[in-house]
Amino acid sequence: MDKHFEIIFLDEAFEFLSNLERKHYEKILYNIRKSQVELDPELFKKLSDEIWEFRTLYQGLQYRLLAFWDKTSTTDTLVVSTHGFIKKRSKVPDNEIQKAVNIRTKYLLDKQVKTKKK
């Protein structure tokens, strides 16, 4: 099956996953791989204009990895995961969305600087 996008995990997202129990991060990665081939809002959902969330419910815990689309590449469709957290309420906290927006801004600025240096 063709993937709709490739995914990149930034440091905070990778660190979040690496601190989880093995079965928990395996379930999250399984759901992310599934969302790459099938568009399912239960797995990958838009939160705001720029920020999306990968959603996993496992053993009663709601795991969220926030992400954004990197549309600067001409060859790949990229989704960049900024960070993760365990959600305690039904609504994603505004501070988590703002954190993802800030990470996105820094990522795109850094990428722009690297592109200009080439």
The first five atom37 places (N, CA, C, CB, O) and aatype in JSON, in Angstrom:
{
  "aatype": [12, 3, 11, 8, 13, 6, 9, 9, 13, 10, 3, 6, 0, 13, 6, 13, 10, 15, 2, 10, 6, 1, 11, 8, 18, 6, 11, 9, 10, 18, 2, 9, 1, 11, 15, 5, 19, 6, 10, 3, 14, 6, 10, 13, 11, 11, 10, 15, 3, 6, 9, 17, 6, 13, 1, 16, 10, 18, 5, 7, 10, 5, 18, 1, 10, 10, 0, 13, 17, 3, 11, 16, 15, 16, 16, 3, 16, 10, 19, 19, 15, 16, 8, 7, 13, 9, 11, 11, 1, 15, 11, 19, 14, 3, 2, 6, 9, 5, 11, 0, 19, 2, 9, 1, 16, 11, 18, 10, 10, 3, 11, 5, 19, 11, 16, 11, 11, 11],
  "atom_mask": [
    [1, 1, 1, 1, 1],
    [1, 1, 1, 1, 1],
    [1, 1, 1, 1, 1],
    [1, 1, 1, 1, 1],
    [1, 1, 1, 1, 1],
    [1, 1, 1, 1, 1],
    [1, 1, 1, 1, 1],
    [1, 1, 1, 1, 1],
    [1, 1, 1, 1, 1],
    [1, 1, 1, 1, 1],
    [1, 1, 1, 1, 1],
    [1, 1, 1, 1, 1],
    [1, 1, 1, 1, 1],
    [1, 1, 1, 1, 1],
    [1, 1, 1, 1, 1],
    [1, 1, 1, 1, 1],
    [1, 1, 1, 1, 1],
    [1, 1, 1, 1, 1],
    [1, 1, 1, 1, 1],
    [1, 1, 1, 1, 1],
    [1, 1, 1, 1, 1],
    [1, 1, 1, 1, 1],
    [1, 1, 1, 1, 1],
    [1, 1, 1, 1, 1],
    [1, 1, 1, 1, 1],
    [1, 1, 1, 1, 1],
    [1, 1, 1, 1, 1],
    [1, 1, 1, 1, 1],
    [1, 1, 1, 1, 1],
    [1, 1, 1, 1, 1],
    [1, 1, 1, 1, 1],
    [1, 1, 1, 1, 1],
    [1, 1, 1, 1, 1],
    [1, 1, 1, 1, 1],
    [1, 1, 1, 1, 1],
    [1, 1, 1, 1, 1],
    [1, 1, 1, 1, 1],
    [1, 1, 1, 1, 1],
    [1, 1, 1, 1, 1],
    [1, 1, 1, 1, 1],
    [1, 1, 1, 1, 1],
    [1, 1, 1, 1, 1],
    [1, 1, 1, 1, 1],
    [1, 1, 1, 1, 1],
    [1, 1, 1, 1, 1],
    [1, 1, 1, 1, 1],
    [1, 1, 1, 1, 1],
    [1, 1, 1, 1, 1],
    [1, 1, 1, 1, 1],
    [1, 1, 1, 1, 1],
    [1, 1, 1, 1, 1],
    [1, 1, 1, 1, 1],
    [1, 1, 1, 1, 1],
    [1, 1, 1, 1, 1],
    [1, 1, 1, 1, 1],
    [1, 1, 1, 1, 1],
    [1, 1, 1, 1, 1],
    [1, 1, 1, 1, 1],
    [1, 1, 1, 1, 1],
    [1, 1, 1, 0, 1],
    [1, 1, 1, 1, 1],
    [1, 1, 1, 1, 1],
    [1, 1, 1, 1, 1],
    [1, 1, 1, 1, 1],
    [1, 1, 1, 1, 1],
    [1, 1, 1, 1, 1],
    [1, 1, 1, 1, 1],
    [1, 1, 1, 1, 1],
    [1, 1, 1, 1, 1],
    [1, 1, 1, 1, 1],
    [1, 1, 1, 1, 1],
    [1, 1, 1, 1, 1],
    [1, 1, 1, 1, 1],
    [1, 1, 1, 1, 1],
    [1, 1, 1, 1, 1],
    [1, 1, 1, 1, 1],
    [1, 1, 1, 1, 1],
    [1, 1, 1, 1, 1],
    [1, 1, 1, 1, 1],
    [1, 1, 1, 1, 1],
    [1, 1, 1, 1, 1],
    [1, 1, 1, 1, 1],
    [1, 1, 1, 1, 1],
    [1, 1, 1, 0, 1],
    [1, 1, 1, 1, 1],
    [1, 1, 1, 1, 1],
    [1, 1, 1, 1, 1],
    [1, 1, 1, 1, 1],
    [1, 1, 1, 1, 1],
    [1, 1, 1, 1, 1],
    [1, 1, 1, 1, 1],
    [1, 1, 1, 1, 1],
    [1, 1, 1, 1, 1],
    [1, 1, 1, 1, 1],
    [1, 1, 1, 1, 1],
    [1, 1, 1, 1, 1],
    [1, 1, 1, 1, 1],
    [1, 1, 1, 1, 1],
    [1, 1, 1, 1, 1],
    [1, 1, 1, 1, 1],
    [1, 1, 1, 1, 1],
    [1, 1, 1, 1, 1],
    [1, 1, 1, 1, 1],
    [1, 1, 1, 1, 1],
    [1, 1, 1, 1, 1],
    [1, 1, 1, 1, 1],
    [1, 1, 1, 1, 1],
    [1, 1, 1, 1, 1],
    [1, 1, 1, 1, 1],
    [1, 1, 1, 1, 1],
    [1, 1, 1, 1, 1],
    [1, 1, 1, 1, 1],
    [1, 1, 1, 1, 1],
    [1, 1, 1, 1, 1],
    [1, 1, 1, 1, 1],
    [1, 1, 1, 1, 1],
    [1, 1, 1, 1, 1],
    [1, 1, 1, 1, 1]
  ],
  "atom_positions": [
    [[0.83, -1.2, 0.0], [0.0, 0.0, 0.0], [0.87, 1.26, 0.0], [-0.94, 0.0, 1.22], [1.94, 1.29, 0.62]],
    [[0.41, 2.26, -0.69], [1.15, 3.52, -0.73], [0.91, 4.32, 0.55], [0.73, 4.34, -1.97], [-0.2, 4.38, 1.07]],
    [[1.99, 4.93, 1.02], [1.89, 5.8, 2.2], [1.45, 7.18, 1.74], [3.24, 5.87, 2.97], [1.87, 7.67, 0.69]],
    [[0.6, 7.8, 2.55], [0.18, 9.18, 2.28], [1.26, 10.17, 2.68], [-1.11, 9.49, 3.03], [1.31, 11.28, 2.15]],
    [[2.13, 9.77, 3.61], [3.18, 10.66, 4.09], [4.28, 9.86, 4.77], [2.61, 11.71, 5.05], [4.07, 8.71, 5.17]],
    [[5.44, 10.48, 4.88], [6.54, 9.97, 5.69], [6.51, 10.74, 7.0], [7.94, 10.13, 4.95], [5.98, 11.85, 7.06]],
    [[7.06, 10.15, 8.05], [7.05, 10.84, 9.34], [8.47, 11.01, 9.87], [6.2, 10.07, 10.35], [9.33, 10.14, 9.73]],
    [[8.68, 12.16, 10.48], [9.94, 12.48, 11.15], [9.59, 12.76, 12.61], [10.68, 13.71, 10.48], [8.63, 13.48, 12.91]],
    [[10.37, 12.18, 13.52], [10.19, 12.45, 14.95], [11.28, 13.41, 15.4], [10.23, 11.12, 15.79], [12.46, 13.1, 15.3]],
    [[10.88, 14.58, 15.87], [11.84, 15.5, 16.45], [12.27, 14.97, 17.82], [11.24, 16.94, 16.56], [11.68, 14.02, 18.35]],
    [[13.3, 15.58, 18.4], [13.9, 15.07, 19.63], [12.9, 14.83, 20.76], [14.95, 16.03, 20.11], [12.92, 13.78, 21.4]],
    [[12.02, 15.81, 20.99], [11.06, 15.65, 22.1], [10.09, 14.5, 21.88], [10.27, 16.95, 22.3], [9.73, 13.8, 22.82]],
    [[9.66, 14.3, 20.64], [8.76, 13.19, 20.33], [9.48, 11.86, 20.52], [8.21, 13.31, 18.88], [8.93, 10.92, 21.09]],
    [[10.71, 11.78, 20.03], [11.51, 10.56, 20.17], [11.76, 10.25, 21.64], [12.85, 10.71, 19.42], [11.66, 9.1, 22.07]],
    [[12.09, 11.28, 22.41], [12.34, 11.11, 23.85], [11.07, 10.63, 24.57], [12.84, 12.43, 24.48], [11.14, 9.75, 25.43]],
    [[9.93, 11.2, 24.22], [8.66, 10.79, 24.82], [8.43, 9.29, 24.57], [7.48, 11.63, 24.24], [8.1, 8.55, 25.49]],
    [[8.6, 8.87, 23.32], [8.37, 7.47, 22.98], [9.37, 6.55, 23.69], [8.46, 7.27, 21.46], [9.01, 5.48, 24.18]],
    [[10.62, 6.97, 23.74], [11.65, 6.1, 24.33], [11.49, 5.95, 25.84], [13.03, 6.66, 24.02], [12.06, 5.02, 26.42]],
    [[10.75, 6.83, 26.48], [10.52, 6.72, 27.92], [9.28, 5.9, 28.28], [10.38, 8.1, 28.52], [8.99, 5.7, 29.46]],
    [[8.56, 5.42, 27.27], [7.37, 4.61, 27.52], [7.74, 3.13, 27.61], [6.32, 4.83, 26.42], [8.8, 2.71, 27.14]],
    [[6.86, 2.35, 28.22], [7.03, 0.9, 28.21], [6.95, 0.41, 26.77], [5.96, 0.19, 29.11], [6.26, 0.99, 25.93]],
    [[7.66, -0.68, 26.5], [7.78, -1.17, 25.13], [6.42, -1.4, 24.45], [8.57, -2.47, 25.13], [6.22, -0.94, 23.33]],
    [[5.52, -2.09, 25.09], [4.21, -2.39, 24.47], [3.44, -1.1, 24.15], [3.37, -3.29, 25.4], [2.7, -1.04, 23.17]],
    [[3.62, -0.08, 24.98], [2.91, 1.18, 24.76], [3.45, 1.9, 23.53], [3.04, 2.08, 26.01], [2.67, 2.34, 22.68]],
    [[4.79, 2.03, 23.42], [5.31, 2.73, 22.25], [5.12, 1.9, 20.98], [6.79, 3.06, 22.44], [4.97, 2.46, 19.9]],
    [[5.13, 0.56, 21.1], [4.85, -0.27, 19.92], [3.43, -0.04, 19.41], [5.07, -1.76, 20.25], [3.21, 0.0, 18.2]],
    [[2.48, 0.1, 20.31], [1.09, 0.36, 19.91], [0.97, 1.73, 19.23], [0.14, 0.3, 21.14], [0.28, 1.87, 18.23]],
    [[1.66, 2.73, 19.79], [1.64, 4.08, 19.19], [2.24, 4.02, 17.78], [2.43, 5.09, 20.07], [1.66, 4.58, 16.85]],
    [[3.38, 3.36, 17.63], [4.01, 3.26, 16.31], [3.15, 2.47, 15.33], [5.4, 2.61, 16.43], [3.09, 2.8, 14.15]],
    [[2.48, 1.44, 15.82], [1.56, 0.67, 14.98], [0.45, 1.58, 14.44], [0.94, -0.51, 15.78], [0.13, 1.56, 13.25]],
    [[-0.13, 2.39, 15.33], [-1.21, 3.3, 14.9], [-0.69, 4.36, 13.93], [-1.84, 3.99, 16.13], [-1.4, 4.74, 13.0]],
    [[0.53, 4.84, 14.13], [1.09, 5.84, 13.21], [1.29, 5.21, 11.84], [2.44, 6.41, 13.75], [0.94, 5.81, 10.82]],
    [[1.86, 4.0, 11.8], [2.04, 3.32, 10.51], [0.69, 3.09, 9.83], [2.77, 1.96, 10.7], [0.57, 3.23, 8.61]],
    [[-0.32, 2.75, 10.62], [-1.66, 2.54, 10.07], [-2.21, 3.84, 9.48], [-2.62, 2.0, 11.16], [-2.85, 3.84, 8.43]],
    [[-1.96, 4.96, 10.17], [-2.47, 6.25, 9.69], [-1.75, 6.71, 8.42], [-2.33, 7.31, 10.78], [-2.28, 7.55, 7.69]],
    [[-0.56, 6.18, 8.16], [0.15, 6.53, 6.94], [-0.52, 5.96, 5.69], [1.59, 6.05, 7.02], [-0.35, 6.49, 4.59]],
    [[-1.27, 4.88, 5.85], [-1.9, 4.24, 4.68], [-3.42, 4.37, 4.64], [-1.53, 2.79, 4.66], [-4.03, 4.18, 3.59]],
    [[-4.03, 4.69, 5.77], [-5.49, 4.86, 5.78], [-5.85, 6.13, 6.54], [-6.19, 3.63, 6.41], [-5.43, 6.32, 7.68]],
    [[-6.63, 6.97, 5.92], [-7.02, 8.24, 6.54], [-8.16, 7.98, 7.52], [-7.44, 9.29, 5.46], [-9.3, 7.77, 7.12]],
    [[-7.82, 8.01, 8.81], [-8.77, 7.71, 9.87], [-8.64, 8.76, 10.96], [-8.53, 6.28, 10.44], [-7.61, 8.82, 11.64]],
    [[-9.67, 9.61, 11.16], [-9.59, 10.67, 12.17], [-9.48, 10.12, 13.6], [-10.81, 11.56, 12.07], [-9.16, 10.88, 14.52]],
    [[-9.73, 8.84, 13.8], [-9.51, 8.26, 15.13], [-8.02, 8.08, 15.4], [-10.24, 6.92, 15.25], [-7.61, 7.94, 16.56]],
    [[-7.2, 8.08, 14.34], [-5.76, 7.89, 14.48], [-4.97, 9.18, 14.25], [-5.28, 6.83, 13.52], [-3.96, 9.42, 14.91]],
    [[-5.43, 10.01, 13.31], [-4.69, 11.21, 12.92], [-5.71, 12.3, 12.64], [-3.77, 10.96, 11.67], [-6.47, 12.22, 11.67]],
    [[-5.73, 13.33, 13.49], [-6.81, 14.32, 13.46], [-6.26, 15.73, 13.49], [-7.77, 14.1, 14.63], [-5.27, 16.01, 14.17]],
    [[-6.9, 16.62, 12.75], [-6.51, 18.03, 12.73], [-7.03, 18.73, 13.99], [-7.05, 18.73, 11.46], [-8.19, 18.59, 14.36]],
    [[-6.11, 19.49, 14.64], [-6.49, 20.23, 15.85], [-6.67, 21.72, 15.58], [-5.45, 20.04, 16.93], [-7.56, 22.36, 16.14]],
    [[-5.81, 22.26, 14.7], [-5.86, 23.68, 14.37], [-5.41, 23.83, 12.92], [-4.96, 24.55, 15.36], [-5.23, 22.84, 12.22]],
    [[-5.22, 25.07, 12.48], [-4.81, 25.29, 11.1], [-3.53, 24.53, 10.75], [-4.6, 26.77, 10.85], [-3.4, 24.01, 9.64]],
    [[-2.6, 24.46, 11.7], [-1.28, 23.9, 11.41], [-0.97, 22.62, 12.16], [-0.24, 24.91, 11.72], [-0.09, 21.87, 11.74]],
    [[-1.66, 22.34, 13.24], [-1.28, 21.24, 14.14], [-2.28, 20.08, 14.05], [-1.19, 21.76, 15.58], [-3.5, 20.27, 14.05]],
    [[-1.71, 18.89, 13.99], [-2.47, 17.64, 13.95], [-2.05, 16.78, 15.14], [-2.24, 16.88, 12.6], [-1.04, 17.06, 15.79]],
    [[-2.83, 15.74, 15.42], [-2.45, 14.83, 16.5], [-2.57, 13.38, 16.04], [-3.33, 15.07, 17.73], [-3.53, 13.0, 15.38]],
    [[-1.55, 12.59, 16.42], [-1.65, 11.14, 16.31], [-2.28, 10.68, 17.61], [-0.24, 10.46, 16.06], [-1.84, 11.06, 18.7]],
    [[-3.32, 9.85, 17.5], [-4.1, 9.46, 18.66], [-3.96, 7.96, 18.93], [-5.58, 9.83, 18.47], [-4.1, 7.14, 18.02]],
    [[-3.68, 7.61, 20.17], [-3.63, 6.2, 20.57], [-4.25, 6.06, 21.95], [-2.17, 5.66, 20.56], [-3.87, 6.76, 22.89]],
    [[-5.2, 5.17, 22.05], [-5.77, 4.79, 23.34], [-5.27, 3.39, 23.63], [-7.36, 4.87, 23.34], [-5.55, 2.45, 22.88]],
    [[-4.52, 3.24, 24.71], [-3.96, 1.93, 25.04], [-3.96, 1.74, 26.55], [-2.52, 1.79, 24.47], [-3.43, 2.57, 27.29]],
    [[-4.56, 0.66, 26.99], [-4.68, 0.32, 28.4], [-5.2, 1.49, 29.24], [-3.33, -0.15, 28.95], [-4.69, 1.78, 30.32]],
    [[-6.21, 2.15, 28.71], [-6.87, 3.23, 29.42], [-6.16, 4.57, 29.38], [0.0, 0.0, 0.0], [-6.64, 5.54, 29.97]],
    [[-5.01, 4.66, 28.7], [-4.27, 5.91, 28.6], [-4.42, 6.49, 27.2], [-2.78, 5.7, 28.93], [-4.34, 5.77, 26.2]],
    [[-4.64, 7.81, 27.14], [-4.77, 8.49, 25.85], [-3.44, 9.16, 25.5], [-5.93, 9.56, 25.9], [-3.08, 10.2, 26.05]],
    [[-2.71, 8.52, 24.59], [-1.43, 9.07, 24.15], [-1.66, 9.98, 22.96], [-0.43, 7.94, 23.78], [-2.46, 9.7, 22.08]],
    [[-0.93, 11.1, 22.96], [-1.01, 12.03, 21.84], [0.4, 12.45, 21.43], [-1.86, 13.28, 22.22], [1.24, 12.77, 22.26]],
    [[0.62, 12.43, 20.13], [1.83, 12.99, 19.54], [1.36, 14.09, 18.62], [2.69, 11.9, 18.77], [0.61, 13.83, 17.68]],
    [[1.78, 15.32, 18.88], [1.37, 16.43, 18.02], [2.33, 16.52, 16.84], [1.33, 17.76, 18.81], [3.5, 16.15, 16.94]],
    [[1.82, 17.03, 15.73], [2.61, 17.04, 14.5], [2.13, 18.15, 13.57], [2.52, 15.68, 13.79], [1.09, 18.77, 13.8]],
    [[2.92, 18.38, 12.53], [2.53, 19.33, 11.48], [3.05, 18.81, 10.14], [3.09, 20.75, 11.78], [3.92, 17.95, 10.09]],
    [[2.49, 19.34, 9.07], [2.9, 18.98, 7.72], [4.05, 19.89, 7.29], [1.71, 19.08, 6.72], [3.97, 21.11, 7.43]],
    [[5.11, 19.28, 6.76], [6.23, 20.03, 6.19], [6.04, 19.99, 4.68], [7.64, 19.44, 6.63], [6.31, 18.98, 4.03]],
    [[5.57, 21.09, 4.13], [5.26, 21.14, 2.7], [6.39, 21.78, 1.89], [3.97, 21.92, 2.47], [6.19, 22.17, 0.74]],
    [[7.59, 21.88, 2.5], [8.7, 22.51, 1.79], [9.44, 21.53, 0.88], [9.67, 23.11, 2.78], [10.19, 21.95, 0.0]],
    [[9.23, 20.24, 1.08], [9.92, 19.24, 0.26], [9.2, 19.06, -1.07], [10.0, 17.89, 1.01], [7.97, 19.04, -1.13]],
    [[9.97, 18.95, -2.12], [9.37, 18.75, -3.45], [9.2, 17.27, -3.77], [10.22, 19.42, -4.52], [8.49, 16.92, -4.71]],
    [[9.85, 16.39, -3.0], [9.78, 14.97, -3.31], [8.94, 14.17, -2.34], [11.15, 14.4, -3.35], [8.22, 13.26, -2.75]],
    [[9.01, 14.5, -1.04], [8.28, 13.73, -0.03], [7.19, 14.56, 0.62], [9.24, 13.2, 1.04], [7.32, 15.78, 0.77]],
    [[6.12, 13.89, 1.01], [5.12, 14.52, 1.87], [5.51, 14.14, 3.28], [3.65, 14.06, 1.51], [5.46, 12.96, 3.65]],
    [[5.9, 15.13, 4.07], [6.4, 14.87, 5.41], [5.44, 15.33, 6.49], [7.74, 15.55, 5.59], [4.81, 16.38, 6.38]],
    [[5.34, 14.53, 7.52], [4.66, 14.94, 8.75], [5.73, 14.9, 9.83], [3.42, 14.0, 9.1], [6.43, 13.9, 9.99]],
    [[5.85, 16.0, 10.57], [6.88, 16.13, 11.59], [6.21, 16.09, 12.96], [7.69, 17.44, 11.4], [5.39, 16.95, 13.28]],
    [[6.57, 15.1, 13.75], [6.02, 14.98, 15.1], [6.86, 15.8, 16.07], [5.96, 13.5, 15.55], [8.08, 15.61, 16.16]],
    [[6.22, 16.72, 16.78], [6.93, 17.66, 17.64], [7.19, 17.12, 19.04], [6.16, 18.94, 17.74], [8.32, 17.19, 19.53]],
    [[6.16, 16.58, 19.68], [6.28, 16.09, 21.04], [5.06, 15.26, 21.4], [6.46, 17.25, 22.03], [4.07, 15.25, 20.67]],
    [[5.14, 14.58, 22.51], [4.03, 13.74, 22.94], [3.68, 13.97, 24.39], [0.0, 0.0, 0.0], [4.45, 14.54, 25.15]],
    [[2.49, 13.52, 24.76], [2.04, 13.61, 26.14], [0.88, 12.65, 26.35], [1.61, 15.06, 26.5], [0.31, 12.13, 25.39]],
    [[0.56, 12.42, 27.61], [-0.6, 11.6, 27.95], [-1.72, 12.55, 28.3], [-0.3, 10.6, 29.14], [-1.59, 13.41, 29.18]],
    [[-2.83, 12.39, 27.59], [-3.96, 13.32, 27.74], [-4.84, 12.86, 28.89], [-4.77, 13.42, 26.43], [-5.18, 11.68, 29.0]],
    [[-5.21, 13.8, 29.73], [-6.04, 13.48, 30.89], [-7.5, 13.91, 30.73], [-5.45, 14.12, 32.13], [-8.38, 13.39, 31.4]],
    [[-7.75, 14.89, 29.83], [-9.12, 15.38, 29.61], [-9.51, 15.11, 28.16], [-9.23, 16.91, 29.94], [-8.71, 14.62, 27.36]],
    [[-10.73, 15.45, 27.85], [-11.2, 15.21, 26.48], [-10.6, 16.21, 25.5], [-12.71, 15.29, 26.42], [-10.41, 15.88, 24.32]],
    [[-10.29, 17.41, 25.95], [-9.76, 18.45, 25.07], [-8.23, 18.49, 25.18], [-10.37, 19.83, 25.4], [-7.68, 18.38, 26.28]],
    [[-7.56, 18.67, 24.03], [-6.11, 18.83, 24.06], [-5.81, 20.2, 24.66], [-5.48, 18.69, 22.62], [-6.34, 21.21, 24.2]],
    [[-4.96, 20.25, 25.68], [-4.66, 21.54, 26.32], [-4.05, 22.55, 25.33], [-3.68, 21.33, 27.5], [-3.23, 22.2, 24.49]],
    [[-4.49, 23.8, 25.45], [-4.0, 24.86, 24.56], [-2.49, 25.02, 24.63], [-4.67, 26.19, 24.9], [-1.84, 25.31, 23.62]],
    [[-1.92, 24.83, 25.83], [-0.46, 24.99, 25.95], [0.29, 23.93, 25.15], [-0.04, 24.93, 27.43], [1.4, 24.2, 24.68]],
    [[-0.27, 22.73, 24.99], [0.37, 21.69, 24.18], [0.31, 22.06, 22.7], [-0.3, 20.32, 24.43], [1.27, 21.85, 21.96]],
    [[-0.82, 22.62, 22.26], [-0.94, 23.06, 20.87], [0.03, 24.21, 20.61], [-2.4, 23.51, 20.55], [0.7, 24.23, 19.58]],
    [[0.12, 25.15, 21.55], [1.03, 26.28, 21.39], [2.48, 25.81, 21.37], [0.82, 27.3, 22.53], [3.3, 26.34, 20.61]],
    [[2.81, 24.83, 22.17], [4.16, 24.27, 22.16], [4.48, 23.68, 20.78], [4.31, 23.18, 23.26], [5.58, 23.88, 20.27]],
    [[3.53, 22.98, 20.19], [3.74, 22.41, 18.85], [3.9, 23.52, 17.81], [2.55, 21.5, 18.47], [4.74, 23.4, 16.91]],
    [[3.12, 24.59, 17.92], [3.24, 25.73, 17.0], [4.64, 26.34, 17.12], [2.14, 26.8, 17.3], [5.26, 26.66, 16.11]],
    [[5.13, 26.51, 18.35], [6.46, 27.08, 18.56], [7.55, 26.19, 17.98], [6.7, 27.31, 20.05], [8.49, 26.68, 17.35]],
    [[7.44, 24.89, 18.19], [8.42, 23.95, 17.65], [8.38, 23.97, 16.12], [8.16, 22.51, 18.18], [9.42, 23.93, 15.46]],
    [[7.16, 24.05, 15.55], [7.01, 24.12, 14.09], [7.71, 25.36, 13.54], [5.52, 24.13, 13.7], [8.43, 25.27, 12.55]],
    [[7.49, 26.5, 14.17], [8.11, 27.76, 13.73], [9.63, 27.64, 13.74], [7.65, 28.93, 14.62], [10.29, 28.02, 12.77]],
    [[10.17, 27.12, 14.83], [11.63, 26.96, 14.94], [12.14, 25.98, 13.88], [12.01, 26.46, 16.35], [13.17, 26.25, 13.24]],
    [[11.46, 24.87, 13.69], [11.85, 23.87, 12.69], [11.92, 24.49, 11.29], [10.86, 22.68, 12.69], [12.91, 24.3, 10.57]],
    [[10.87, 25.22, 10.91], [10.83, 25.81, 9.57], [11.89, 26.9, 9.4], [9.45, 26.39, 9.29], [12.47, 27.03, 8.32]],
    [[12.14, 27.69, 10.44], [13.21, 28.7, 10.38], [14.58, 28.05, 10.23], [13.18, 29.59, 11.64], [15.39, 28.48, 9.41]],
    [[14.83, 27.02, 11.03], [16.11, 26.3, 10.95], [16.3, 25.68, 9.56], [16.18, 25.2, 12.02], [17.4, 25.71, 9.01]],
    [[15.24, 25.13, 9.02], [15.31, 24.51, 7.69], [15.59, 25.57, 6.63], [13.99, 23.77, 7.37], [16.36, 25.34, 5.69]],
    [[14.98, 26.73, 6.77], [15.19, 27.84, 5.83], [16.65, 28.3, 5.87], [14.24, 29.02, 6.16], [17.25, 28.55, 4.82]],
    [[17.22, 28.41, 7.06], [18.61, 28.83, 7.22], [19.55, 27.81, 6.57], [18.96, 29.0, 8.72], [20.49, 28.18, 5.87]],
    [[19.28, 26.51, 6.8], [20.11, 25.46, 6.2], [20.03, 25.48, 4.69], [19.69, 24.09, 6.72], [21.04, 25.24, 4.02]],
    [[18.86, 25.75, 4.14], [18.67, 25.8, 2.7], [19.45, 26.97, 2.1], [17.18, 25.92, 2.36], [20.04, 26.83, 1.03]],
    [[19.45, 28.1, 2.77], [20.18, 29.29, 2.27], [21.69, 29.07, 2.29], [19.84, 30.52, 3.12], [22.4, 29.64, 1.45]],
    [[22.19, 28.25, 3.23], [23.63, 28.01, 3.34], [24.16, 27.14, 2.21], [23.94, 27.36, 4.67], [25.35, 27.18, 1.9]],
    [[23.28, 26.36, 1.58], [23.71, 25.45, 0.51], [24.08, 26.17, -0.76], [22.63, 24.45, 0.22], [24.47, 25.53, -1.74]]
  ]
}
